[in-house]
Coordinates of C-alpha atoms in Angstrom, one line a residue:
Q1 CA 89.5 -5.2 21.2
I2 CA 86.6 -8.1 21.0
Q3 CA 83.4 -9.0 20.6
S4 CA 82.3 -12.7 21.0
K5 CA 79.1 -14.1 19.8
N6 CA 76.8 -17.0 20.8
Y7 CA 75.9 -19.3 18.3
S8 CA 74.8 -21.8 20.2
N9 CA 74.1 -22.6 23.9
Y10 CA 77.6 -21.1 24.5
E11 CA 78.2 -18.5 27.3
Y12 CA 80.2 -15.5 26.0
S13 CA 81.9 -12.3 27.2
K14 CA 83.5 -9.4 26.1
V15 CA 87.1 -8.7 26.3
D16 CA 87.3 -4.2 26.3
E17 CA 92.0 -4.4 26.4
K18 CA 94.1 -5.7 24.6
L19 CA 95.3 -8.9 25.1
E20 CA 98.9 -9.5 25.9
G21 CA 101.7 -12.1 26.9
P22 CA 101.4 -16.0 25.7
H23 CA 97.6 -15.6 24.6
K24 CA 98.0 -12.6 22.2
V25 CA 96.2 -13.0 19.7
D26 CA 98.6 -11.5 16.0
D27 CA 96.5 -9.9 13.3
D28 CA 96.7 -13.1 10.8
T29 CA 94.7 -15.3 13.5
P30 CA 91.4 -16.2 11.8
Y31 CA 89.5 -17.4 14.8
C32 CA 89.7 -17.3 18.8
G33 CA 87.6 -19.6 20.7
L34 CA 86.4 -18.9 23.6
V35 CA 86.6 -22.3 26.4
Q36 CA 82.5 -23.7 27.4
S37 CA 81.4 -22.9 29.8
G38 CA 82.2 -25.2 32.9
G39 CA 85.2 -25.7 31.9
V40 CA 88.7 -25.0 32.2
Q41 CA 89.0 -21.1 31.0
P42 CA 92.1 -19.0 30.7
T43 CA 92.0 -16.0 32.2
T44 CA 94.0 -12.5 33.0
D45 CA 95.5 -11.6 36.1
Q46 CA 92.8 -9.8 36.9
G47 CA 89.7 -12.5 36.7
L48 CA 88.8 -11.7 33.1
V49 CA 87.8 -14.7 30.3
T50 CA 90.7 -14.1 27.1
A51 CA 90.7 -15.7 23.7
M52 CA 92.8 -17.9 22.6
A53 CA 93.6 -19.6 19.8
V54 CA 92.4 -23.1 18.5
D55 CA 92.9 -24.9 15.4
V56 CA 89.3 -25.2 13.2
D57 CA 90.9 -28.9 12.2
D58 CA 90.4 -29.3 15.5
I59 CA 87.3 -28.6 16.6
T60 CA 84.8 -31.3 17.6
A61 CA 81.5 -29.7 19.1
P62 CA 79.9 -26.2 18.2
L63 CA 82.1 -23.3 19.6
T64 CA 81.5 -18.9 20.1
F65 CA 83.4 -17.2 17.5
A66 CA 84.5 -13.9 18.3
Q67 CA 85.5 -11.4 15.7
A68 CA 86.7 -8.6 15.6
Y69 CA 84.7 -4.6 16.2
D70 CA 83.8 -2.1 14.2
E71 CA 83.8 0.9 15.3
N72 CA 82.3 1.8 12.1
E73 CA 80.1 -0.5 11.6
K74 CA 76.0 0.0 12.0
I75 CA 73.8 -1.9 13.4
P76 CA 70.7 -3.0 11.9
L77 CA 67.6 -1.7 12.2
H78 CA 65.3 -4.7 12.6
K79 CA 68.0 -5.8 15.4
N80 CA 68.5 -2.9 17.3
R81 CA 66.2 -3.2 20.1
R82 CA 66.2 0.4 20.5
V83 CA 64.6 1.3 17.8
I84 CA 62.4 -2.4 18.3
T85 CA 61.4 -0.7 20.8
Y86 CA 60.5 3.9 19.9
T87 CA 58.8 2.0 16.7
I88 CA 56.3 0.0 19.2
G89 CA 55.9 2.9 20.8
A90 CA 54.7 4.9 18.6
L91 CA 52.7 2.5 17.0
L92 CA 50.9 2.3 20.5
V93 CA 50.6 6.5 21.5
F94 CA 49.2 6.2 17.1
V95 CA 46.4 3.0 18.2
I96 CA 45.8 5.1 20.9
G97 CA 45.1 8.2 19.4
A98 CA 43.0 7.2 16.5
V99 CA 41.0 5.7 19.1
G100 CA 40.5 8.2 20.9
M101 CA 40.1 10.6 17.6
T102 CA 37.2 8.5 16.7
L103 CA 34.7 8.1 20.1
V104 CA 35.3 12.0 20.7
M105 CA 34.0 12.7 16.7
T106 CA 31.3 10.0 17.7
K107 CA 30.0 11.7 20.4
N108 CA 30.4 15.3 18.7
V109 CA 27.8 13.6 15.2
A110 CA 25.9 11.6 18.0
E111 CA 25.4 15.4 20.0
Q112 CA 24.6 16.8 16.6
M113 CA 22.1 14.6 15.1
A114 CA 20.4 14.4 18.5
P115 CA 16.2 16.4 19.1
T116 CA 16.4 19.4 21.2
M117 CA 13.1 17.1 22.5
A118 CA 12.3 13.7 22.7
P119 CA 9.3 13.4 20.7
T120 CA 6.1 12.0 22.2
S121 CA 5.8 8.6 19.6
Q122 CA 6.7 7.4 17.0
P123 CA 5.3 8.7 13.6
T124 CA 2.4 6.5 11.5
S125 CA 2.9 5.8 9.0
P126 CA 0.0 6.2 6.9
P127 CA -1.7 3.0 4.3
T128 CA 0.9 2.2 1.1
S129 CA -2.1 -0.7 0.1
L130 CA -3.3 -0.8 -3.6
R131 CA -7.0 -0.1 -2.8
D132 CA -5.2 3.1 -0.7
R133 CA -4.4 4.1 -4.2
S134 CA -7.7 3.5 -6.6
G135 CA -9.3 6.6 -5.8
I136 CA -11.6 5.3 -3.1
W137 CA -10.1 7.6 -0.5
E138 CA -10.0 10.3 -2.8
R139 CA -14.5 9.6 -4.5
L140 CA -15.0 9.7 -0.3
S141 CA -13.7 13.0 0.9
H142 CA -16.2 14.8 -1.5
L143 CA -19.0 13.4 1.5
S144 CA -17.2 13.3 4.4
G145 CA -14.4 16.6 3.0
E146 CA -10.6 16.5 2.3
E147 CA -9.9 15.7 6.4
I148 CA -10.0 11.8 5.7
L149 CA -7.1 12.5 3.1
L150 CA -5.3 14.0 6.2
G151 CA -5.3 11.2 8.3
L152 CA -4.2 8.9 4.9
R153 CA -1.9 10.9 3.7
G154 CA -0.3 12.6 6.8
V155 CA 2.9 11.3 8.8
G156 CA 3.5 12.3 12.8
P157 CA 1.6 12.1 16.1
E158 CA 0.3 15.8 13.9
Y159 CA -2.6 13.5 12.0
D160 CA -3.6 10.9 14.6
V161 CA -6.8 13.5 14.9
Y162 CA -7.6 12.3 11.6
R163 CA -6.8 8.8 11.7
K164 CA -8.8 8.9 14.7
T165 CA -12.5 10.2 12.6
P166 CA -15.4 8.1 12.4
Q167 CA -14.9 9.0 8.7
F168 CA -11.4 7.9 8.3
K169 CA -12.0 4.6 10.4
A170 CA -15.1 3.8 7.9
A171 CA -13.2 4.4 4.8
N172 CA -9.4 2.7 6.1
W173 CA -13.0 -0.2 6.5
I174 CA -14.3 0.2 3.9
I175 CA -11.3 0.4 1.7
N176 CA -8.6 -2.8 3.4
E177 CA -11.0 -3.8 5.4
D178 CA -14.4 -5.5 3.8
K179 CA -14.1 -8.7 2.4
R180 CA -16.6 -7.3 -0.2
Q181 CA -13.5 -5.2 -1.9
L182 CA -16.3 -2.5 -3.7
T183 CA -14.4 -1.4 -6.7
V184 CA -14.0 3.3 -7.0
D185 CA -17.0 3.2 -9.1
D186 CA -19.7 1.0 -8.1
H187 CA -22.5 2.9 -7.6
L188 CA -23.5 1.2 -3.6
L189 CA -19.7 2.3 -2.5
E190 CA -21.1 5.6 -0.2
Q191 CA -24.1 3.5 0.7
R192 CA -22.2 0.9 2.7
Y193 CA -19.6 4.4 3.8
I194 CA -22.1 6.3 4.9
L195 CA -23.6 3.3 6.9
A196 CA -20.3 2.2 8.2
V197 CA -19.8 6.0 9.4
I198 CA -23.4 5.7 11.2
Y199 CA -22.1 2.9 13.2
F200 CA -18.6 4.1 14.3
S201 CA -19.5 7.3 15.6
T202 CA -22.5 6.1 17.7
H203 CA -19.9 3.8 19.5
G204 CA -20.7 0.5 16.9
D205 CA -18.7 -2.0 19.2
T206 CA -21.1 -1.4 22.0
W207 CA -24.6 -1.4 20.6
T208 CA -27.0 -3.7 22.0
H209 CA -27.8 -5.7 19.1
C210 CA -26.2 -7.5 15.5
A211 CA -22.3 -5.3 16.9
H212 CA -19.6 -6.1 14.8
K213 CA -17.6 -9.3 15.8
P214 CA -14.1 -9.2 14.3
G215 CA -13.4 -13.5 13.4
D216 CA -17.1 -15.2 14.0
L217 CA -17.1 -16.7 11.1
D218 CA -21.4 -16.4 12.0
T219 CA -22.3 -13.0 10.4
N220 CA -26.0 -13.0 11.5
C221 CA -27.4 -12.5 15.0
T222 CA -30.7 -12.7 15.9
Y223 CA -32.4 -10.0 18.3
F224 CA -36.1 -9.9 20.2
D225 CA -38.1 -6.3 18.6
T226 CA -39.9 -4.8 20.6
T227 CA -42.0 -2.9 18.3
Y228 CA -43.2 -6.6 17.3
Q229 CA -42.4 -8.2 20.4
D230 CA -40.8 -11.4 18.1
N231 CA -37.4 -12.2 17.7
F232 CA -35.8 -12.4 14.3
T233 CA -32.7 -12.4 12.7
E234 CA -31.0 -10.1 10.3
S235 CA -27.1 -9.5 9.1
R236 CA -24.6 -8.2 11.6
Y237 CA -22.5 -4.4 10.4
L238 CA -19.6 -5.1 8.6
S239 CA -20.3 -8.5 8.4
E240 CA -19.3 -8.8 4.9
A241 CA -23.3 -9.3 3.6
H242 CA -24.4 -6.9 1.6
E243 CA -25.6 -3.9 3.5
C244 CA -29.2 -3.8 3.0
K245 CA -28.5 -7.1 4.5
W246 CA -27.3 -5.2 8.3
F247 CA -29.4 -5.3 11.4
Q248 CA -32.5 -2.8 10.8
T249 CA -31.8 -1.5 6.7
Y250 CA -34.1 -1.6 4.4
C251 CA -33.6 -1.3 0.6
S252 CA -36.1 -1.2 -2.6
E253 CA -34.9 -4.2 -4.9
D254 CA -32.3 -2.3 -7.0
N255 CA -30.5 -2.2 -3.3
V256 CA -30.9 1.8 -2.8
L257 CA -31.7 2.2 1.0
R258 CA -34.9 3.2 2.0
E259 CA -35.6 2.8 5.9
L260 CA -32.6 3.0 8.5
L261 CA -34.8 2.3 12.1
L262 CA -31.2 1.8 14.6
Y263 CA -34.0 3.4 18.1
E264 CA -33.7 1.3 21.5
N265 CA -29.6 -0.6 20.7
N266 CA -27.7 1.7 22.2
L267 CA -26.1 4.1 20.1
K268 CA -23.5 7.1 21.3
G269 CA -22.1 10.2 20.0
S270 CA -23.9 11.6 17.9
I271 CA -25.5 11.3 14.2
P272 CA -23.1 12.0 11.6
T273 CA -23.4 14.4 8.8
E274 CA -22.7 11.9 6.3
I275 CA -26.8 10.2 6.5
A276 CA -27.9 12.8 4.9
Q277 CA -26.5 11.6 1.6
L278 CA -28.7 9.0 2.1
S279 CA -30.2 10.5 -0.8
K280 CA -33.6 8.0 -1.1
L281 CA -34.8 7.3 2.3
R282 CA -37.3 7.7 4.2
R283 CA -38.0 6.2 7.3
L284 CA -34.8 7.2 10.2
R285 CA -35.6 6.0 13.5
L286 CA -32.5 6.4 15.5
N287 CA -34.8 6.8 19.6
A288 CA -34.3 5.9 22.4
N289 CA -30.5 5.6 22.2
K290 CA -28.2 8.1 23.7
L291 CA -26.7 10.5 21.8
T292 CA -25.8 13.5 22.3
S293 CA -25.3 17.1 20.1
T294 CA -27.1 18.8 18.2
L295 CA -29.3 17.3 15.3
P296 CA -27.9 18.1 11.4
S297 CA -28.9 21.0 9.6
E298 CA -28.0 18.7 6.6
L299 CA -30.4 16.5 7.4
G300 CA -33.0 19.0 5.1
Q301 CA -31.2 17.6 2.2
M302 CA -33.1 14.7 2.8
K303 CA -36.2 15.3 0.2
H304 CA -37.6 11.4 0.4
L305 CA -37.7 11.6 4.2
A306 CA -40.9 10.9 5.4
D307 CA -40.5 10.3 8.9
L308 CA -38.0 11.8 11.1
E309 CA -37.7 10.0 14.7
V310 CA -34.8 10.9 17.6
H311 CA -37.6 11.2 20.8
G312 CA -35.6 9.9 24.0
N313 CA -32.3 11.4 23.2
E314 CA -29.8 13.9 24.5
L315 CA -29.0 15.8 21.7
E316 CA -30.0 19.6 22.6
G317 CA -29.0 22.9 20.8
T318 CA -31.3 25.5 18.5
F319 CA -33.7 23.0 16.3
P320 CA -32.8 23.0 12.2
P321 CA -35.2 25.5 10.5
E322 CA -33.7 22.9 7.3
I323 CA -35.5 20.0 8.9
F324 CA -39.0 21.9 8.0
E325 CA -38.8 23.0 4.2
L326 CA -39.1 18.9 3.9
D327 CA -42.1 18.7 1.9
T328 CA -42.6 14.8 2.7
L329 CA -42.5 15.1 6.2
Q330 CA -45.1 13.5 7.6
L331 CA -43.9 12.6 11.1
L332 CA -41.2 14.7 13.4
N333 CA -40.5 13.0 16.8
I334 CA -38.3 15.0 18.6
A335 CA -39.6 14.6 21.8
I336 CA -37.8 13.9 25.1
N337 CA -34.6 15.6 24.9
R338 CA -33.0 19.4 25.4
F339 CA -33.7 21.6 21.7
T340 CA -34.1 25.2 23.2
G341 CA -34.3 28.7 21.6
T342 CA -38.0 29.0 20.2
I343 CA -39.7 27.2 16.9
P344 CA -39.6 28.3 13.7
D345 CA -42.2 29.4 11.7
K346 CA -42.2 27.4 9.3
F347 CA -45.2 24.2 9.4
D348 CA -46.9 26.3 6.1
H349 CA -44.2 24.1 4.5
L350 CA -44.5 20.9 5.6
K351 CA -47.4 20.1 3.7
N352 CA -47.9 16.6 4.2
M353 CA -46.9 16.6 8.2
K354 CA -49.2 15.2 10.5
G355 CA -47.4 14.7 13.7
I356 CA -45.8 17.3 15.4
H357 CA -44.0 16.0 18.5
M358 CA -42.3 18.5 20.4
F359 CA -43.0 18.3 23.7
Q360 CA -40.5 17.5 26.9
N361 CA -37.8 19.7 25.8
K362 CA -36.5 23.5 27.0
F363 CA -38.8 25.9 23.9
E364 CA -39.4 29.1 24.4
G365 CA -40.8 31.7 22.7
S366 CA -44.9 31.5 21.4
I367 CA -46.1 28.7 19.5
P368 CA -46.0 29.6 14.9
E369 CA -49.4 31.3 13.7
T370 CA -47.9 28.5 11.1
L371 CA -48.7 25.3 13.2
G372 CA -52.1 25.2 11.7
E373 CA -51.5 25.6 7.8
M374 CA -50.6 21.6 8.0
P375 CA -53.4 20.5 6.1
F376 CA -53.6 16.8 7.0
L377 CA -52.0 17.6 10.9
T378 CA -53.7 15.0 13.5
F379 CA -51.3 14.7 16.5
V380 CA -49.3 17.8 17.8
F381 CA -47.3 17.3 20.9
L382 CA -46.4 20.5 23.1
D383 CA -46.0 20.3 26.3
N384 CA -43.9 20.2 28.4
N385 CA -41.8 23.2 27.4
H386 CA -41.7 26.7 28.6
L387 CA -43.5 28.8 25.7
T388 CA -45.7 31.8 25.8
G389 CA -48.2 33.7 25.1
T390 CA -52.5 31.8 23.5
I391 CA -53.4 29.4 21.4
P392 CA -52.8 30.6 17.4
D393 CA -56.6 31.3 15.9
S394 CA -54.9 28.3 12.5
I395 CA -55.4 25.7 14.8
Y396 CA -58.6 25.9 15.3
S397 CA -59.5 25.8 11.5
V398 CA -57.6 21.9 10.9
N399 CA -60.4 19.7 11.7
R400 CA -58.7 16.4 11.3
L401 CA -56.7 17.3 14.3
K402 CA -57.4 14.4 17.7
Q403 CA -54.7 15.5 19.7
L404 CA -53.7 18.7 20.9
Q405 CA -51.6 18.5 24.2
L406 CA -50.2 22.1 26.0
Q407 CA -49.9 21.4 29.0
N408 CA -46.9 22.0 32.1
N409 CA -46.6 25.4 29.4
R410 CA -47.0 30.1 30.9
L411 CA -49.6 30.0 28.1
T412 CA -51.7 32.7 29.1
G413 CA -55.3 34.1 27.4
T414 CA -58.3 32.3 26.8
L415 CA -59.6 29.3 25.2
S416 CA -61.1 30.1 22.3
P417 CA -65.0 29.2 20.4
K418 CA -63.5 28.6 17.4
I419 CA -62.5 25.2 19.3
G420 CA -66.3 23.9 18.7
N421 CA -64.5 23.5 14.6
I422 CA -61.6 20.6 15.8
A423 CA -64.8 17.7 14.9
H424 CA -62.1 14.7 15.2
L425 CA -61.1 16.4 18.7
E426 CA -60.4 13.1 20.6
R427 CA -57.9 14.6 23.5
L428 CA -57.5 18.4 24.4
M429 CA -54.8 18.7 27.6
I430 CA -54.3 22.5 28.3
N431 CA -53.4 22.1 32.5
E432 CA -50.5 23.7 33.6
N433 CA -51.1 26.4 31.7
D434 CA -51.8 30.8 32.6
F435 CA -55.4 30.4 30.8
S436 CA -58.3 32.5 32.2
G437 CA -61.9 33.3 31.8
D438 CA -64.8 30.7 30.6
L439 CA -64.9 27.2 28.8
P440 CA -66.6 28.2 25.2
E441 CA -69.9 26.0 25.3
E442 CA -68.4 24.4 21.9
L443 CA -66.1 23.0 24.3
Y444 CA -68.7 20.3 24.7
E445 CA -70.6 19.9 22.0
L446 CA -67.3 18.1 20.4
R447 CA -68.6 14.2 20.3
K448 CA -65.7 12.8 20.3
L449 CA -63.9 14.2 23.0
D450 CA -62.9 11.6 25.9
W451 CA -60.0 13.7 28.0

């Protein structure tokens, strides 16, 4: 048997039978050649191409040589088409399997890591400035409670409620935004913080006068004061100016706040309890605004307070009896609100009181007997409530009294002849009640009475 190999551009054939006749190949013949395609090719009777002997010296062109075929000879693996085909197929199967396994594992890991419920929002990171770690937060928490620290350190939507409080906003402002950059040991840190709390608690951005304007280079504001009927220029709230120069804040020579007069300025919301920490404050006027909620009982801690005016708001609830413990108080005006309940029977603590203005509320019960135990009392306005009972006898001994207004209540009884003891009485209004009996003659002896 002869197997031919093509070493050039020549056709080759394989003869699968032994050659006989004149072209028989001897065992000692070294080479057998095939005629180039297109030439005369010796063939057998069956039309098969046969090998013929050639002389090596006569070779003038490349020939396709035939080699003796060995049945036991193995084709090299790198030349075996079947092995190459199987190898390539196995590699493809392996690659496809590996890719598929990777996708499956990735999907399983993703499913395991996926939360059962999607979060409502991304967690809010707490402040991280150096001043946040300076101890100021901790110092201010002694005024406002640990809640502001929860807003600082808590991570997640559930802590957003603490970060929305006026106290947190004020602390964050004074620590991270205020250009004055007060330090933790500054003795005026708390004063400036409390004023910022008042601003945020009463919706300062909607104030009529001198609201904070971020980015505005002019920190001053000019406003018209209806009390003095004149224009004034002061610094805006939350400006870099000293807080004693802010709108309607007045301090002593040592920069301690003594008067806070934020009347008629569209204040909304509630009065923060931190205001009671302004321990040296003498005048607090928040009247003619839109304040709601209750009057903080903590105001009873302000031992220097002489003037408290919150009339003309929408305050409600009972009046805190702690305020009647302020023996420095000289003027109390809570009129035109929605206070309910009874009037505390503690007037005897108010030894310096000059004016009681509690009209146009919803007070019930009787007028306290201690009302007449304030020696400097000059004005009493309890009209337009739901008061019952009689006029207490003690009121007839207050000889400094100038105006007594009790109209539009449900008072009963008679007007005592002792009314003549109030020698300085100028105005007496007791109409729209259920009084009975005759007017005492002593009433006509009051020379200063004109109404």
